[in-house]
Short mmCIF file of C-alpha atoms in Angstrom, two decimals:
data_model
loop_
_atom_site.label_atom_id
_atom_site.label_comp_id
_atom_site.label_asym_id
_atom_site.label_seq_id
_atom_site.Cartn_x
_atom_site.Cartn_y
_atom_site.Cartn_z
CA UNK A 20 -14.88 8.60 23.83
CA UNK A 21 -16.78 9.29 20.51
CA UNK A 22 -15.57 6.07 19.23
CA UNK A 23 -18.87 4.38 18.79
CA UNK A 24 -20.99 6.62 17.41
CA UNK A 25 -19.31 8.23 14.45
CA UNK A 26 -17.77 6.92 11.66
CA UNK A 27 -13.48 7.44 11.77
CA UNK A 28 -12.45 8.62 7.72
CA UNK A 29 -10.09 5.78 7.58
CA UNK A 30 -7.67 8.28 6.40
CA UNK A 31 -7.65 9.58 10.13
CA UNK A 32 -6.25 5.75 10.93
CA UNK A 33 -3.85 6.13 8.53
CA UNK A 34 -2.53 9.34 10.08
CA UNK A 35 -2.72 7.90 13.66
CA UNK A 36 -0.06 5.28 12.64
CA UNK A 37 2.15 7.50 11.46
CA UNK A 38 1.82 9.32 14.85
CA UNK A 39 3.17 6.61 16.34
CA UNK A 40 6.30 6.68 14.43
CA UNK A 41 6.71 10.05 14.45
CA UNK A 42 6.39 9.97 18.27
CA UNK A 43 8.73 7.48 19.04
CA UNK A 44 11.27 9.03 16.53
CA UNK A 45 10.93 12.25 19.01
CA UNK A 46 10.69 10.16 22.12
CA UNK A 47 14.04 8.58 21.11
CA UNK A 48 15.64 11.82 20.50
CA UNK A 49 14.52 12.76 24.11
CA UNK A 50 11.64 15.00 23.56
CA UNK A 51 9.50 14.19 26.27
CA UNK A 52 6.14 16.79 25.40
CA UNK A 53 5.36 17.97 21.75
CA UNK A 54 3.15 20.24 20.70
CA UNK A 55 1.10 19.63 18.00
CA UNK A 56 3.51 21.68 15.57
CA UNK A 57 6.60 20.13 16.43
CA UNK A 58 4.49 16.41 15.81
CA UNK A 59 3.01 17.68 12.40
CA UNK A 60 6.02 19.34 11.67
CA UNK A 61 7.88 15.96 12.03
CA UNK A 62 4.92 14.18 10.63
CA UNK A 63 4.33 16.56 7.64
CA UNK A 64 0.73 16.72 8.62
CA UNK A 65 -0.81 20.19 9.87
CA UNK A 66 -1.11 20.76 13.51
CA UNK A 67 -5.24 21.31 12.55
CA UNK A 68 -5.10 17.84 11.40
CA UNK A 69 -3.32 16.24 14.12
CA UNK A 70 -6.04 18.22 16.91
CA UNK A 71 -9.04 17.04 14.56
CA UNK A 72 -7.91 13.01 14.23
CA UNK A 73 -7.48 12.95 18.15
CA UNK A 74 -10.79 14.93 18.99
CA UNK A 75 -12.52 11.46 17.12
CA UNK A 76 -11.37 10.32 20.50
CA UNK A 77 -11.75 12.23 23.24
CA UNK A 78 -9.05 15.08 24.94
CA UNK A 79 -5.46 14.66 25.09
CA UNK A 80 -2.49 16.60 26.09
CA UNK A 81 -2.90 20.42 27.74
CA UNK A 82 -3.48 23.63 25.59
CA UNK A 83 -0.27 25.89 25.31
CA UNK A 84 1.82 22.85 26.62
CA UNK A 85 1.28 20.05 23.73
CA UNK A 86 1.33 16.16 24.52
CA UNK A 87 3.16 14.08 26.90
CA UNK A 88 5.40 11.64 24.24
CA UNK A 89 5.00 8.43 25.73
CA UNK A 90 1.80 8.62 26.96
CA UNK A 91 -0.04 10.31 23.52
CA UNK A 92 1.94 6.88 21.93
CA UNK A 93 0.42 4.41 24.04
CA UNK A 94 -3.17 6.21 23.83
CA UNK A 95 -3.12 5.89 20.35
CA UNK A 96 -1.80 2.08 20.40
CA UNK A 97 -4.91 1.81 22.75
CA UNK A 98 -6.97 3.60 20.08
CA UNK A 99 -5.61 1.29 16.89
CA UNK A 100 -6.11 -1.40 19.02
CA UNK A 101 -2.03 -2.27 19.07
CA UNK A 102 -1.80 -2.50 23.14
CA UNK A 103 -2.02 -6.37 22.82
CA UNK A 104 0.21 -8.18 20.48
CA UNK A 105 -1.40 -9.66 17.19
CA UNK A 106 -0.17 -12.89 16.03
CA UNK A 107 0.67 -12.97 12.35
CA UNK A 108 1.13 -15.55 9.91
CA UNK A 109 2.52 -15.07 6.67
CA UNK A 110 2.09 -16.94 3.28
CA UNK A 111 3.88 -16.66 0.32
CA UNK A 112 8.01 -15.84 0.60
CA UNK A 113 8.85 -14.78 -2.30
CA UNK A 114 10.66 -11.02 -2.36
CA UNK A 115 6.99 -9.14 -0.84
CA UNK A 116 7.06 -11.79 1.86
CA UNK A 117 10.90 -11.58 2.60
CA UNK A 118 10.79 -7.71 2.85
CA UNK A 119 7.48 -7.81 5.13
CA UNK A 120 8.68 -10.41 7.48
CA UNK A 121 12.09 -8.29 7.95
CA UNK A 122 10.07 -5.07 8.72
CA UNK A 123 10.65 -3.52 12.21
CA UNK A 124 8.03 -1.35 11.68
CA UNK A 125 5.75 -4.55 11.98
CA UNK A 126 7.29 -5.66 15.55
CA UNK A 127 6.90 -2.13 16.91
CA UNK A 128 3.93 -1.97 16.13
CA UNK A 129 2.93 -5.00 18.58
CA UNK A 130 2.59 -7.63 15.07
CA UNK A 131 4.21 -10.93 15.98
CA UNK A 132 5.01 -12.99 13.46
CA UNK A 133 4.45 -16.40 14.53
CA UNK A 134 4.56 -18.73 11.40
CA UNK A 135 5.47 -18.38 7.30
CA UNK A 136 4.75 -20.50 4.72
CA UNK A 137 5.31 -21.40 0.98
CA UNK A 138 4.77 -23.81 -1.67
CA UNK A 139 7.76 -24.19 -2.37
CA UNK A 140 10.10 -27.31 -1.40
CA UNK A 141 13.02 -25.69 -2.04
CA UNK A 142 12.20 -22.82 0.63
CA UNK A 143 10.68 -25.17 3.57
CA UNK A 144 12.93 -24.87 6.34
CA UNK A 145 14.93 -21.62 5.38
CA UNK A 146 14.98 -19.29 7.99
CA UNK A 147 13.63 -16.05 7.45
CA UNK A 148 13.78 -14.38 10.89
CA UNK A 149 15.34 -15.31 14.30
CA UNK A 150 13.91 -18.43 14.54
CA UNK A 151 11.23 -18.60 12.25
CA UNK A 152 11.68 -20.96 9.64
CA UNK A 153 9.39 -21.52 6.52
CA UNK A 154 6.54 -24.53 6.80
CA UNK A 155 4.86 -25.89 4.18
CA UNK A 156 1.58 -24.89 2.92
CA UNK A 157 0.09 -28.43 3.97
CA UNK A 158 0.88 -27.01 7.98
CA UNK A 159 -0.81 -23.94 7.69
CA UNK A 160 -4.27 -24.62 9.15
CA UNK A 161 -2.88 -26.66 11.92
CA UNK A 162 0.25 -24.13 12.64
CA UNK A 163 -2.06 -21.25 12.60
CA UNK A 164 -4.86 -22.57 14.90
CA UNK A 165 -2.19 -23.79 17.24
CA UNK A 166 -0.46 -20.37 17.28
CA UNK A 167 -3.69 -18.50 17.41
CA UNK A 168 -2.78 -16.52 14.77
CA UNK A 169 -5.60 -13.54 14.97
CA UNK A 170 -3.97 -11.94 11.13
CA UNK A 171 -3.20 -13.26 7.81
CA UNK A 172 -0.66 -11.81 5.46
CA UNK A 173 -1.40 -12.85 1.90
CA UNK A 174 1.58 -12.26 -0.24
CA UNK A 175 1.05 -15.54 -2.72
CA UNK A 176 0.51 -14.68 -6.69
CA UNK A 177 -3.14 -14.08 -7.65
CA UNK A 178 -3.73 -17.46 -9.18
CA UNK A 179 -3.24 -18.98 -5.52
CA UNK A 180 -5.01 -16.13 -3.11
CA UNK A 181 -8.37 -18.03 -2.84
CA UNK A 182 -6.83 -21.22 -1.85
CA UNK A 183 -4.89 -19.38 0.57
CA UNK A 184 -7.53 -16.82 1.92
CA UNK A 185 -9.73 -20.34 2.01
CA UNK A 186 -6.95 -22.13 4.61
CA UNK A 187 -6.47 -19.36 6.44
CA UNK A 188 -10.34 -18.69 7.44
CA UNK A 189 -10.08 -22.65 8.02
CA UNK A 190 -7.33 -21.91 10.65
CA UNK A 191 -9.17 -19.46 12.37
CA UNK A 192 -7.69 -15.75 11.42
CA UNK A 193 -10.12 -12.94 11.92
CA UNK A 194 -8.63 -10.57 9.28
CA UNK A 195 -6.40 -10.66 6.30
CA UNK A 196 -4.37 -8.32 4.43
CA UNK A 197 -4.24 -9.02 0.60
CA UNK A 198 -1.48 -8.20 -1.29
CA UNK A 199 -2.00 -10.39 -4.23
CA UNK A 200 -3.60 -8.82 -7.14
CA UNK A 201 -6.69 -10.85 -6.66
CA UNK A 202 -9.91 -9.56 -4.73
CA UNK A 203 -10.30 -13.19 -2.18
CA UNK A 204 -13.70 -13.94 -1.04
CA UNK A 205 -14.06 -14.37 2.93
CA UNK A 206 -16.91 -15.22 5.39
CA UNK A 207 -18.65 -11.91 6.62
CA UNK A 208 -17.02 -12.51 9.99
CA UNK A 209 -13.37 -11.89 8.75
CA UNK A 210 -12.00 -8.70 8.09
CA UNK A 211 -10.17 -8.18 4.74
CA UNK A 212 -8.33 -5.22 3.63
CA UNK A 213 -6.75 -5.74 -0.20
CA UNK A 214 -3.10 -3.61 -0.77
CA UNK A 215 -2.69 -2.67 -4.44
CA UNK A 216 0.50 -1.60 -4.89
CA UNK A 217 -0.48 -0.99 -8.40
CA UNK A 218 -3.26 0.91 -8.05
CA UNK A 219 -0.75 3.47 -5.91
CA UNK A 220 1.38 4.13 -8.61
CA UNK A 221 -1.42 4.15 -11.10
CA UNK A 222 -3.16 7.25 -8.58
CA UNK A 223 0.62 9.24 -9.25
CA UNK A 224 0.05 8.45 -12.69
CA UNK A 225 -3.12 10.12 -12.37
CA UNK A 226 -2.25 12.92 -10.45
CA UNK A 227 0.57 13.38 -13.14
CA UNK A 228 -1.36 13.22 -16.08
CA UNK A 229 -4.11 15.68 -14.84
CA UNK A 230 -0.63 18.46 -13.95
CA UNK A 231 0.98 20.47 -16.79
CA UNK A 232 2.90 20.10 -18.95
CA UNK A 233 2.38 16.36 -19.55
CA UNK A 234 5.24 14.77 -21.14
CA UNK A 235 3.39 11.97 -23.89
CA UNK A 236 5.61 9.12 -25.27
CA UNK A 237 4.40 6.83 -28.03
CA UNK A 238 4.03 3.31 -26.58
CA UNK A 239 6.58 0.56 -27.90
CA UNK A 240 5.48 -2.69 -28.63
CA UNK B 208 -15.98 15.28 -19.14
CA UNK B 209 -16.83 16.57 -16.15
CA UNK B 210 -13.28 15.72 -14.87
CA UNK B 211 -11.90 19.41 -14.54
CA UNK B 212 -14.49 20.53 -12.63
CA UNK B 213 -14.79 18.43 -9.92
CA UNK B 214 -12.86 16.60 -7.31
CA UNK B 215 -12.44 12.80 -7.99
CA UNK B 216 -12.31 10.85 -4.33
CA UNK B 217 -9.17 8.66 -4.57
CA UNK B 218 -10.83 5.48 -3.75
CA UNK B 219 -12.76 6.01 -7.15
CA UNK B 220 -9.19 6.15 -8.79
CA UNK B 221 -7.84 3.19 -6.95
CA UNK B 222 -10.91 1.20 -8.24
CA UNK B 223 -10.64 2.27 -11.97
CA UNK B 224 -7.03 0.97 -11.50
CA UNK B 225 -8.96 -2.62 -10.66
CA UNK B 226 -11.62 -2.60 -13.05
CA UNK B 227 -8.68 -2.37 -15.56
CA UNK B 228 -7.32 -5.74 -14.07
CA UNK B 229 -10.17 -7.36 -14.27
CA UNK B 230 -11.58 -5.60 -17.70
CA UNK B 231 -8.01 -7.59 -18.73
CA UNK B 232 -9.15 -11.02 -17.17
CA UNK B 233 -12.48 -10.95 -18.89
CA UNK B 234 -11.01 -9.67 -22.12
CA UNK B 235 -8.46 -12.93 -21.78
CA UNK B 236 -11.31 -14.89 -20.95
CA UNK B 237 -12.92 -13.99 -24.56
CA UNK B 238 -15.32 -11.95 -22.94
CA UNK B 239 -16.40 -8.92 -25.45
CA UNK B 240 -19.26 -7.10 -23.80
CA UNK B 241 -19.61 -6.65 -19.84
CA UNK B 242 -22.43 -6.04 -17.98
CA UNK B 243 -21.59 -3.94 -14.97
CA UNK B 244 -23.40 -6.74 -13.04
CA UNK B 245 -20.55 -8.99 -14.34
CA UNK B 246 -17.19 -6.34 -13.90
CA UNK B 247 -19.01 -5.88 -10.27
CA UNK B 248 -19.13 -9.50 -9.43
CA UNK B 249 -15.23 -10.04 -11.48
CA UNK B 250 -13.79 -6.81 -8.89
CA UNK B 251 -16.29 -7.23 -6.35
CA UNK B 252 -17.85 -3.89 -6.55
CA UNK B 253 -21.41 -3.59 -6.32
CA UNK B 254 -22.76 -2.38 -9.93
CA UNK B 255 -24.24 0.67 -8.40
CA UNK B 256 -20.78 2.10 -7.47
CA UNK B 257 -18.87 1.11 -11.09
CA UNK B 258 -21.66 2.79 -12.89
CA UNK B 259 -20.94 5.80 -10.44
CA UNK B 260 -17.21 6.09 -10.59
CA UNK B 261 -17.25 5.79 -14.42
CA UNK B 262 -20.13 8.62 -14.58
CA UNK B 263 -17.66 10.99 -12.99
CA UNK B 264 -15.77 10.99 -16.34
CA UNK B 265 -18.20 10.84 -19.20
CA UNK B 266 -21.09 8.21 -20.54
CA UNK B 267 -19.74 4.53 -21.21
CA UNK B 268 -21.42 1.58 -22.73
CA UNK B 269 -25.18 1.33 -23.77
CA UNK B 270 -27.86 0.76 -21.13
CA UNK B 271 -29.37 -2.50 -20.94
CA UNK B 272 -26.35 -4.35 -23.02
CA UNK B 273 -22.95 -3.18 -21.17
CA UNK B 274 -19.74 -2.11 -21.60
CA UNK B 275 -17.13 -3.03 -25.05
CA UNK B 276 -14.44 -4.90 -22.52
CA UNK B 277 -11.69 -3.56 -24.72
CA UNK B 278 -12.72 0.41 -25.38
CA UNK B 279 -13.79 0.80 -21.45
CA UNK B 280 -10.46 -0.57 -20.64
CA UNK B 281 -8.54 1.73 -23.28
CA UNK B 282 -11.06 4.33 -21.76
CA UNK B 283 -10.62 4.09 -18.42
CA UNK B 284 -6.29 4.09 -19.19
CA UNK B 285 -6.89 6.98 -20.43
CA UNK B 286 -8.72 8.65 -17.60
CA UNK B 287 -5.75 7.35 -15.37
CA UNK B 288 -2.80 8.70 -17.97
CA UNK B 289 -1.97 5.29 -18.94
CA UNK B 290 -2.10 5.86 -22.55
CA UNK B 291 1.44 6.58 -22.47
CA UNK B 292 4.34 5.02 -21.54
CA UNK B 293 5.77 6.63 -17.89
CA UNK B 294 9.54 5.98 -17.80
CA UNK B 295 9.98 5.07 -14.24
CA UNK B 296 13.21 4.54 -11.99
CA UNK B 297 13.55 2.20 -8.64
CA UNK B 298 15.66 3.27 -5.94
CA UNK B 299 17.02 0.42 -3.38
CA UNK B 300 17.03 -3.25 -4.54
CA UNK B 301 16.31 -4.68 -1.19
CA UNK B 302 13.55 -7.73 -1.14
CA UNK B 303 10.82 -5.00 -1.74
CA UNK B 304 12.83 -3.22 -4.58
CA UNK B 305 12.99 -6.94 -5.66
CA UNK B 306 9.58 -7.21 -5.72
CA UNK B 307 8.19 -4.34 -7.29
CA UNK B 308 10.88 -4.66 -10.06
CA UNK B 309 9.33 -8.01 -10.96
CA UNK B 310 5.94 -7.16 -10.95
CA UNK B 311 4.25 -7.65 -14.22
CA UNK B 312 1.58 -5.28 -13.52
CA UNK B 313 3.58 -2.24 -13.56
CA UNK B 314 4.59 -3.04 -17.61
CA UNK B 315 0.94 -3.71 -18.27
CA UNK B 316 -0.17 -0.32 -16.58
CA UNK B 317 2.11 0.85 -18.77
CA UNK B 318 5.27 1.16 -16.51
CA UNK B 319 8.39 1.01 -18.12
CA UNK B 320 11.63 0.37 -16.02
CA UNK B 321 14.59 2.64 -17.46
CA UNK B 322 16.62 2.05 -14.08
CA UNK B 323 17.58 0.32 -10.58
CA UNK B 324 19.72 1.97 -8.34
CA UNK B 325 21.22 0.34 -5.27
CA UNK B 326 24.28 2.13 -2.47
CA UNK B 327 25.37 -1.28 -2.36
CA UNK B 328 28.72 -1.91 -4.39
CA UNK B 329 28.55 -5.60 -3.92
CA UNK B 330 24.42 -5.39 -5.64
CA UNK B 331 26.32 -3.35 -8.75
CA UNK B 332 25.71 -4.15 -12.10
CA UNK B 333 23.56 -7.85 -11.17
CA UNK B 334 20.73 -8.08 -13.87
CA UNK B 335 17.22 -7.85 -11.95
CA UNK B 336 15.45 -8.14 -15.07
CA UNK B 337 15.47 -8.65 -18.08
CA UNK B 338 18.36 -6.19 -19.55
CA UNK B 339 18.19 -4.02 -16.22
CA UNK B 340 21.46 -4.15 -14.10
CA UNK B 341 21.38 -2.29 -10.88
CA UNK B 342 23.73 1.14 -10.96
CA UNK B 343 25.38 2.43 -8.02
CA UNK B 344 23.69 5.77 -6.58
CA UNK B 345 25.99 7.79 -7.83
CA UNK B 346 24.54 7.63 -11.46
CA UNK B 347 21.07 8.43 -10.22
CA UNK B 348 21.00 12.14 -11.84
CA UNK B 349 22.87 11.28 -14.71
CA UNK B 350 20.31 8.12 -15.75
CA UNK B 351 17.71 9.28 -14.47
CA UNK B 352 17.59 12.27 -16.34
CA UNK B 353 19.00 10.52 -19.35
CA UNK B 354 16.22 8.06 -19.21
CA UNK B 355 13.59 11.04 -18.98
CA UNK B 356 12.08 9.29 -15.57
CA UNK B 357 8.76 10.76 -15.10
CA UNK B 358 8.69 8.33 -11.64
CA UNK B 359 10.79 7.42 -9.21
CA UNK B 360 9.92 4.93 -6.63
CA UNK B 361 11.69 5.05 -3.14
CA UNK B 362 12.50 1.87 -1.50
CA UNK B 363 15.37 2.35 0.41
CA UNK B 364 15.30 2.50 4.37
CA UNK B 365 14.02 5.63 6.11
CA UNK B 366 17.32 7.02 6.85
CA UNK B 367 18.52 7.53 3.38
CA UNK B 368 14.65 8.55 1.80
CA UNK B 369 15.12 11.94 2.10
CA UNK B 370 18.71 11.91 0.18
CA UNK B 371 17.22 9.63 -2.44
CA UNK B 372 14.60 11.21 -3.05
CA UNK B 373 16.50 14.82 -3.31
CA UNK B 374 18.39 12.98 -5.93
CA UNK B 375 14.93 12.35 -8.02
CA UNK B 376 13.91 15.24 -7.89
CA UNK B 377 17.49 16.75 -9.11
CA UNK B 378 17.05 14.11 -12.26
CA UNK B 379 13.73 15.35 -13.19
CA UNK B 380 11.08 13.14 -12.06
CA UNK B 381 8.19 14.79 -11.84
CA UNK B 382 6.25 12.52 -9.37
CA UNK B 383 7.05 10.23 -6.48
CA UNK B 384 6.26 7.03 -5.13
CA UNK B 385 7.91 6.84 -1.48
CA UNK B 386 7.57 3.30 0.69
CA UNK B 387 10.31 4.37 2.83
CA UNK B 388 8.82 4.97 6.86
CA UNK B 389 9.99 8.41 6.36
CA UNK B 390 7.88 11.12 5.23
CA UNK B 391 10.58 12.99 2.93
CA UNK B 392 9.74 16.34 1.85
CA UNK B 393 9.77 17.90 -1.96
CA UNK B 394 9.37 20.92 -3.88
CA UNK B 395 6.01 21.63 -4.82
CA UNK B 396 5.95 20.57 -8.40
CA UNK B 397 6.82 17.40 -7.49
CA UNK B 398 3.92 14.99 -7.07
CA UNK B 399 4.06 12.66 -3.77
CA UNK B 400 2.51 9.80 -2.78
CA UNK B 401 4.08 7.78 0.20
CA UNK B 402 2.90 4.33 1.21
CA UNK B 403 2.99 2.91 4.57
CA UNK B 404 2.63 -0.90 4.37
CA UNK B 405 2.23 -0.66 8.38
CA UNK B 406 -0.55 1.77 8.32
CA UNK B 407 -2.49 -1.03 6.43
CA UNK B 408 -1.78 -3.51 8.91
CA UNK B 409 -2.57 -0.72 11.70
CA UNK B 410 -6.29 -0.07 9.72
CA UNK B 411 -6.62 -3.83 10.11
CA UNK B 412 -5.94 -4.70 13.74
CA UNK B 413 -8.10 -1.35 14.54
CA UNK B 414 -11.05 -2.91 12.82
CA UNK B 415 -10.34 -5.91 14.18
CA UNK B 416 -10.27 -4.14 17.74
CA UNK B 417 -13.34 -2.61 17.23
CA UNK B 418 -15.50 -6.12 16.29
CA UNK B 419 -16.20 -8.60 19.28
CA UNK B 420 -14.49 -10.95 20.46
CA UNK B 421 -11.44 -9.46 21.08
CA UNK B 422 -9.10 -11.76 22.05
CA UNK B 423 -6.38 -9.47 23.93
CA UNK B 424 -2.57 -11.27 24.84
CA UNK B 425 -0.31 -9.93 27.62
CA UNK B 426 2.33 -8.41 25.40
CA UNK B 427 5.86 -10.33 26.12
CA UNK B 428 8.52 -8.31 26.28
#
């Protein structure tokens, strides 16, 4: 394992997660070794690619015969650190909380999501999933700690994030993902990563704008 | 403008996207000149790495006073292509379609919603915003290419990404923003970004795996 000593292009993460899915996809279909051109072929990532983001972590599968399915899936769960399950908690149900907390991809992944709250009266109680029903904002801290929730989902607007980043640290998460168009403050001991959903579309815009021909519209007020 | 002649790392672009948000807050705020010292402490980017992100694209401000809040941010939309309006289509109203549809960002960045599609017939013709009704699938070329959509964005399940977005690129978009788990595949003069909410959530727990303590669960099955 190289693991400790160089620095993984966080793009290589990326990929790896997608490896999962794509592996499982061809694990389901009954494909029990891939090489690395049927994985990037299903993956639509070169087989180059695929060899260099596993050599960050040591040697897997045989040369000429490819990777064992199942067992290439579970190293890299080992390697993402998904071979233990990750209590999650969840604040903010509005439509980005609703479409999160009904994500398979999330369970599969080893995410459990063990509480979900909002400010809203009106909401308190609804269930959302099989048995998970939405608390009130007041419960969080105590909820959390009890469930030993180890992530927090932020999906709250951007006037509330702070407040929300600020009971969640209280409760005792260890890393939050941001989806609220406000950069939250956190202790250096938590781990934040902000999602700007904007900011994606504004990179195609980018990537648009700098291809020809560009098609220019005058702006209506 | 150095622009054309070298690469620009994405992470600069996603940030120029922020400093736009927050160049917008400050503006509100009545604020006329910024210090990068003050946009670094309003996005929480350190003022070395503004001043070297905008330096990729030309001089801005004047040393030792700052940046005009209002020219950097028509500035830096114009670096990004958001000095014109991009006519942009949704594909699959589910609670993320939902979302994204009501996301005021996307009409400040200059976003404009022509169309929502949906394949469900009981989802036909509800008004998600203001003057948008969803359309069945089936008048995705026709609108779509009516419309002009420069963008489409792809939020329908994985199983139907690769139709939908066939269907874009038959319309005319000329880039595309996919969130469906499914990396679909498109002609090359068709721009592509894909987003994988459960890669971000993967990038977390790995950096969470990789601090101490790690507090590891037998997974229940």
């Amino acid at each position: 394992m190289k693991q400790k000593d160089i620095k993984i292009p966080e793009a290589t993460i990326k990929r790896l997660s997608t490896y999962i899915n794509c592996l499982e996809r061809l694990d389901d279909k009954g494909c029990q070794v891939v090489s690395s051109e049927l994985l990037g072929e299903s993956c639509q990532v070169s087989p180059a690619q695929i060899r260099k983001d596993l050599s960050y972590f040591g040697e897997f599968g045989v040369r000429g015969v490819g990777y064992a399915t199942k067992s290439l899936t579970e190293e890299i769960k080992v390697i993402l650190g998904l071979d233990c399950i990750w209590p999650t908690v969840l604040v903010g149900v509005g439509h980005l909380g609703h479409a999160l907390l009904n994500f398979t991809f999330f369970r599969e992944h080893g995410y459990r999501m063990v509480a979900a709250f909002d400010s809203d009266p009106g909401k308190i109680g609804t269930e959302v999933e099989e048995g998970l029903h939405i608390q009130p904002i007041e419960k969080l801290v105590e909820t959390a700690s009890r469930e030993k929730a180890a992530i927090g989902i932020v999906t709250v607007p951007a006037s509330s994030a702070q407040s929300t980043a600020d009971l969640l640290v209280e409760a005792g998460v260890r890393g939050i993902l941001n989806f609220a168009p406000f950069k939250v403050r956190v202790p250096d001991n938590i781990t934040l990563r902000n999602v700007s959903i904007v900011s994606e579309l504004d990179n195609l815009a980018y990537l648009l704008s700098n291809k020809k021909p560009r098609r220019r519209l005058k702006k209506k007020k």
